[in-house]
CSV table of C-alpha atoms in Angstrom, one decimal:
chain,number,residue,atom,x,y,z
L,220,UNK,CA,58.9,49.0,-86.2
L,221,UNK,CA,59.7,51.7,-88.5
L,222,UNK,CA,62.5,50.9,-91.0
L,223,UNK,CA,63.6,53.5,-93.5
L,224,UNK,CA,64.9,52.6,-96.9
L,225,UNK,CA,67.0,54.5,-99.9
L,226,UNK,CA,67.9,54.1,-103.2
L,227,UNK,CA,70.6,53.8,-104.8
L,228,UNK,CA,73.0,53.2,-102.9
L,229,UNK,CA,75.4,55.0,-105.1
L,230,UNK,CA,75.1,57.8,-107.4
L,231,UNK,CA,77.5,58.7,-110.0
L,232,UNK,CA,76.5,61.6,-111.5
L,233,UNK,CA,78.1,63.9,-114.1
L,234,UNK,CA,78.5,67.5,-113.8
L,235,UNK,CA,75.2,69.6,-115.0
L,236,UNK,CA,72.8,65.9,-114.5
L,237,UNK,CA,69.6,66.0,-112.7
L,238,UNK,CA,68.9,63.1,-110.8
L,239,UNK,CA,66.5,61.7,-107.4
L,240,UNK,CA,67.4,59.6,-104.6
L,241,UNK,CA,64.4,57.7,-103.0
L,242,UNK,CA,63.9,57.4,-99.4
L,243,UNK,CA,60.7,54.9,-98.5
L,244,UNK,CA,59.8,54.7,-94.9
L,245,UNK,CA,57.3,51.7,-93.6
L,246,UNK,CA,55.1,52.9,-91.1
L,247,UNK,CA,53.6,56.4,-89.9
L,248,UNK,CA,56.5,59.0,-89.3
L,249,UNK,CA,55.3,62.8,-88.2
L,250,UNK,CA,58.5,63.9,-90.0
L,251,UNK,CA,61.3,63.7,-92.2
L,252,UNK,CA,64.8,65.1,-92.0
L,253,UNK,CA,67.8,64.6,-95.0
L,254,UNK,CA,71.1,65.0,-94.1
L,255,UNK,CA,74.7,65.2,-95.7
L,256,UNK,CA,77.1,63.7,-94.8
L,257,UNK,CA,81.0,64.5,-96.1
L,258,UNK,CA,84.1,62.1,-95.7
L,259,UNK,CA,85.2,62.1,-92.0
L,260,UNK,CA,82.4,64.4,-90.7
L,261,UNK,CA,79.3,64.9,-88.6
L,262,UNK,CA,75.8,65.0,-90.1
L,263,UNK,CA,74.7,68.4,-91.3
L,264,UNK,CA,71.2,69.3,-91.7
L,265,UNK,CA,69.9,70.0,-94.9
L,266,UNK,CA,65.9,70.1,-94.3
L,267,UNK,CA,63.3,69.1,-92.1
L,268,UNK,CA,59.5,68.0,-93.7
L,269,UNK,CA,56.6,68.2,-91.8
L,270,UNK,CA,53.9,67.2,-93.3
L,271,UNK,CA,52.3,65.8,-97.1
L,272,UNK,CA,53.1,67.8,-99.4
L,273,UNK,CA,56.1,69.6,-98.7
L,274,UNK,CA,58.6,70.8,-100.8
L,275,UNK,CA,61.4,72.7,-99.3
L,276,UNK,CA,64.3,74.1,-101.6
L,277,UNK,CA,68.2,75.1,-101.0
L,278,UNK,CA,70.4,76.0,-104.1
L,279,UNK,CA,70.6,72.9,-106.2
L,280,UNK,CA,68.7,70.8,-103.6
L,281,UNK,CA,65.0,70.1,-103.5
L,282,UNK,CA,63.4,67.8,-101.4
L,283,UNK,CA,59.4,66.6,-101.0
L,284,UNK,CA,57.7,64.3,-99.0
L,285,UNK,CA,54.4,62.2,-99.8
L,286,UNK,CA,52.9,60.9,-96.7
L,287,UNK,CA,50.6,58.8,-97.8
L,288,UNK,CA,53.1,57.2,-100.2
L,289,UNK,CA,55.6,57.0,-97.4
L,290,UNK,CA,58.1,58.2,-99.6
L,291,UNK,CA,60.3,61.4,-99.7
L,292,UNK,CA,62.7,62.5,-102.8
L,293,UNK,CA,66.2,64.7,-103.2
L,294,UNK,CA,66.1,66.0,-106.5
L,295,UNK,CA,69.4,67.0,-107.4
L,296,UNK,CA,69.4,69.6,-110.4
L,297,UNK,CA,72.4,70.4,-112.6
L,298,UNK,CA,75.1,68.9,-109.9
L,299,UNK,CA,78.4,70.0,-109.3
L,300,UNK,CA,81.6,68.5,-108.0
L,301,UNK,CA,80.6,70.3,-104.4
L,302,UNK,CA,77.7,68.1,-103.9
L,303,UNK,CA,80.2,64.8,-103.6
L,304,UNK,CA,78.8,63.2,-100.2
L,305,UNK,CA,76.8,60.8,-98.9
L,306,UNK,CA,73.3,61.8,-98.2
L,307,UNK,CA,70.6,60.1,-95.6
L,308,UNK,CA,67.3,60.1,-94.7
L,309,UNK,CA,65.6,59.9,-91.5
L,310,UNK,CA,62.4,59.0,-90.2
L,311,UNK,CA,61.2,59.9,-86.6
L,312,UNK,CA,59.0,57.9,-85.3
L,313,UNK,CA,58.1,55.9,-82.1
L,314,UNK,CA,57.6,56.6,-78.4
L,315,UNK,CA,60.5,58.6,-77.9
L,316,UNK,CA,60.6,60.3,-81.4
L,317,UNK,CA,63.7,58.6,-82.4
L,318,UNK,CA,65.3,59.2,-85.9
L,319,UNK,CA,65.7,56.1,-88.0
L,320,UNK,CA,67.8,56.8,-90.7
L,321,UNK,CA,68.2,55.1,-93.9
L,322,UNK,CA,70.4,53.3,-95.6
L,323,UNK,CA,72.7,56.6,-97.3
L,324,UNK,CA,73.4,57.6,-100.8
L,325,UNK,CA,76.9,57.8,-101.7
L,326,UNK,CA,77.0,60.7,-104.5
L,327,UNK,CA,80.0,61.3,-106.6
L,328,UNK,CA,79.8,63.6,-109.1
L,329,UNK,CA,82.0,63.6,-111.8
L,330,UNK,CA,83.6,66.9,-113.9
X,910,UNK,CA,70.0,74.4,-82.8
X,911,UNK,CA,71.9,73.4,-80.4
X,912,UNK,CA,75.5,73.1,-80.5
X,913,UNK,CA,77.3,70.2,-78.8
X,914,UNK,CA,80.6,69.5,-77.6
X,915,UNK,CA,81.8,65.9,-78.2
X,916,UNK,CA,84.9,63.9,-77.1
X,917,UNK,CA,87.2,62.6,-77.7
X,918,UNK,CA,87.1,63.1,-81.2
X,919,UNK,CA,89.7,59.5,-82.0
X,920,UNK,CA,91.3,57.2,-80.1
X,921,UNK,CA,92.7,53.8,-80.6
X,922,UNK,CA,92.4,51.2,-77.5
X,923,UNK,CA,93.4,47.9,-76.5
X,924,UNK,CA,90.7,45.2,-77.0
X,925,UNK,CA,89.3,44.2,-73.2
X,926,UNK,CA,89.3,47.7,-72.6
X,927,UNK,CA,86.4,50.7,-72.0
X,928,UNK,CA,86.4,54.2,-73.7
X,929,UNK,CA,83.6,56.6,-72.2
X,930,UNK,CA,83.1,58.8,-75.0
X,931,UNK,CA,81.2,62.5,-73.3
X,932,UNK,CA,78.7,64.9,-74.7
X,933,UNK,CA,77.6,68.2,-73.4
X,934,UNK,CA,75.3,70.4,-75.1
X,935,UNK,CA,74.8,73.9,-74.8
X,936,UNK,CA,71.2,74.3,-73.6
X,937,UNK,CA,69.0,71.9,-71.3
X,938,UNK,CA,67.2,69.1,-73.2
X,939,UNK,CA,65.2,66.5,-72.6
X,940,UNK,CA,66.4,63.3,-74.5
X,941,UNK,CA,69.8,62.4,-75.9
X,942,UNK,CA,70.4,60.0,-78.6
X,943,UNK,CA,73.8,58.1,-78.5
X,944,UNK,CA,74.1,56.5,-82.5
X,945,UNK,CA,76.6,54.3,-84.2
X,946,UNK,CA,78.1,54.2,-87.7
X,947,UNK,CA,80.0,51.4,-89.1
X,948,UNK,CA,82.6,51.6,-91.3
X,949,UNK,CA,81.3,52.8,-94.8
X,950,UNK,CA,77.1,52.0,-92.6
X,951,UNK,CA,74.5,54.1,-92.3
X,952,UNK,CA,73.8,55.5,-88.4
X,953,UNK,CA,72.4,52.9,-86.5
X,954,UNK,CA,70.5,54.1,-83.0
X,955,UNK,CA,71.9,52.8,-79.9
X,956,UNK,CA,69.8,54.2,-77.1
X,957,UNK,CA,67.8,57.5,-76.0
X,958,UNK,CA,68.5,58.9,-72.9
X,959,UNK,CA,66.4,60.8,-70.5
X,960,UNK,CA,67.7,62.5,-67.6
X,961,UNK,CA,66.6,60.8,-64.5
X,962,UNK,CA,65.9,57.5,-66.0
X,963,UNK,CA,67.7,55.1,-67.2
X,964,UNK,CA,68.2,54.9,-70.9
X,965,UNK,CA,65.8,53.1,-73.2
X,966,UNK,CA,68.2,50.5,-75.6
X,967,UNK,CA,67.2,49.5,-79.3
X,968,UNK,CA,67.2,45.8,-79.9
X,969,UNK,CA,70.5,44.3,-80.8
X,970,UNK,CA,72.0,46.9,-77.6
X,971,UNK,CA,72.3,45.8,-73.9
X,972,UNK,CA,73.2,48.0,-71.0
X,973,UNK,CA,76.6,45.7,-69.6
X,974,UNK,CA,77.9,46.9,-72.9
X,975,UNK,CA,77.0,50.2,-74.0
X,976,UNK,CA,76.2,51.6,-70.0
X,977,UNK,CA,75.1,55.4,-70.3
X,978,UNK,CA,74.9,58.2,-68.1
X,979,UNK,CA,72.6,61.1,-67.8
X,980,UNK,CA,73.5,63.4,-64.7
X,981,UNK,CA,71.5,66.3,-66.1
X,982,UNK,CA,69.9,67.6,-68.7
X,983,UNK,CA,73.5,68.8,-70.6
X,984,UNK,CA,74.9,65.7,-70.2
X,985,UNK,CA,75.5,62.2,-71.3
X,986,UNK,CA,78.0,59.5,-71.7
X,987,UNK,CA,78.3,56.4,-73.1
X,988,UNK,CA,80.6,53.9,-72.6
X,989,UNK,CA,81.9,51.1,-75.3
X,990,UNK,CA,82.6,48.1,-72.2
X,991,UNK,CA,85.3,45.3,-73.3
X,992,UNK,CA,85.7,46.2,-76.5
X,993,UNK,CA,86.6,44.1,-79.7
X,994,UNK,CA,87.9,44.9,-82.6
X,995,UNK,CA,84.0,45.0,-83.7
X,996,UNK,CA,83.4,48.0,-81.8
X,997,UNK,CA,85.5,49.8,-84.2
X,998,UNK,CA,82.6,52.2,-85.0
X,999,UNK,CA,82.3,56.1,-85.3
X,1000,UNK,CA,80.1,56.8,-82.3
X,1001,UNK,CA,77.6,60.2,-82.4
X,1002,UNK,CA,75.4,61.6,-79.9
X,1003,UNK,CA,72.4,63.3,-80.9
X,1004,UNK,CA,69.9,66.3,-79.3
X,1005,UNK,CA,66.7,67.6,-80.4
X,1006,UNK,CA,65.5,70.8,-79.7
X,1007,UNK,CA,62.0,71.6,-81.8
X,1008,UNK,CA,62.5,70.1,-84.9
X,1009,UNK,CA,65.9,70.0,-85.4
X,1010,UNK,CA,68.3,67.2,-84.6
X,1011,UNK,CA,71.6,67.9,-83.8
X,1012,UNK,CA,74.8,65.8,-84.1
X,1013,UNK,CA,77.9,65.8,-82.3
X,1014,UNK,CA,81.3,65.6,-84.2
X,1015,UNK,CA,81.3,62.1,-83.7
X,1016,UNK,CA,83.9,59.7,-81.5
X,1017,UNK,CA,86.3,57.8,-83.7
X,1018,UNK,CA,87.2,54.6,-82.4
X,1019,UNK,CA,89.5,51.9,-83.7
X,1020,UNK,CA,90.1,49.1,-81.4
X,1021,UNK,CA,93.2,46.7,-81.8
């Protein structure tokens, strides 16, 4: 069964910081999604990777995933107040390609 | 992506009681993901939902409580059966089209 884990749990960052939250997965996944998440909302998208190696960039946001490690990063570079929200992974995997998502990361980043 | 429409977006109910919460989507798709969050939780998955079929349920989710409907392929509700104040979840249905997984604005429910 394919359980999906992050780290931490809570990030409090200060403005201009760099920092990465983990997301481990346990078993084969095709893909990889990361999502945000603000107070009160829906889930929006932030990428989608496909396959080992990838590396997919938007502003301050990079993300990568390592297949064979089972693990995916968010690298979060010089942060701002605007990136405050709680940020998930997701792994799809089984017979129906169901996203199992992990545990969240609740960023606040601090002026 | 798809867009869907979701509701209600809140609502409060009576313990004992049932809330179908709707979905449509904008385009014709094959599976439909109905999730819940807890309070301050990560999204947990409920069920997937093929039209035609009856819905496949994870483990821990039974069809007397969380029945769901799937009349076509734009479609889908779930319904929250005799609620407790333990249902008091946010409640999100889901599509994918190619890659992308799309969420609906999420129910709110609070039950007293």
């Amino acid at each position: 069964e394919l359980k999906v884990e992050q780290n931490p749990l809570f990030l409090s960052m200060q403005e201009g910081k760099n920092y990465t939250i983990y997301c481990n997965y346990s078993t084969t996944s095709d893909r990889l999604y990361w999502y945000r998440q603000d107070p009160g909302k829906s889930l929006e998208s932030l990428f989608v990777l496909l396959s080992n190696g990838a590396v997919k960039q938007e502003g301050r946001l990079m993300a990568s995933l390592d297949t064979k490690a089972r693990l995916s990063t968010l690298h979060i570079t010089a942060a701002v107040h605007d990136l405050s929200a709680t940020y998930f992974c997701a792994a799809m995997g089984g017979a129906t390609n169901k996203l199992i998502f992990g545990t969240g990361t609740l960023l606040a980043v601090q002026p | 992506s798809a867009v869907i429409s979701q509701k209600p977006s809140r609502d409060i109910c009576q313990r004992g009681t049932s809330l179908t919460i709707q979905c449509q989507v904008d385009s014709q798709v094959t599976m439909m993901f109905w999730y819940r969050q807890q309070p301050g939780q990560s999204l947990t998955l409920i069920a997937t939902a093929n039209q035609g079929s009856e819905a496949t349920y994870e483990s821990g989710f039974v069809i007397d409580k969380f029945p769901i409907s799937r009349p076509n392929l734009t479609f889908s509700t779930l319904t929250v059966s005799n609620m407790s104040p333990e249902d008091s979840s946010i409640y999100l249905c889901s599509v994918r089209v190619s890659l992308i997984y799309t969420f609906g604005s999420g129910t709110r429910l609070t039950v007293v």
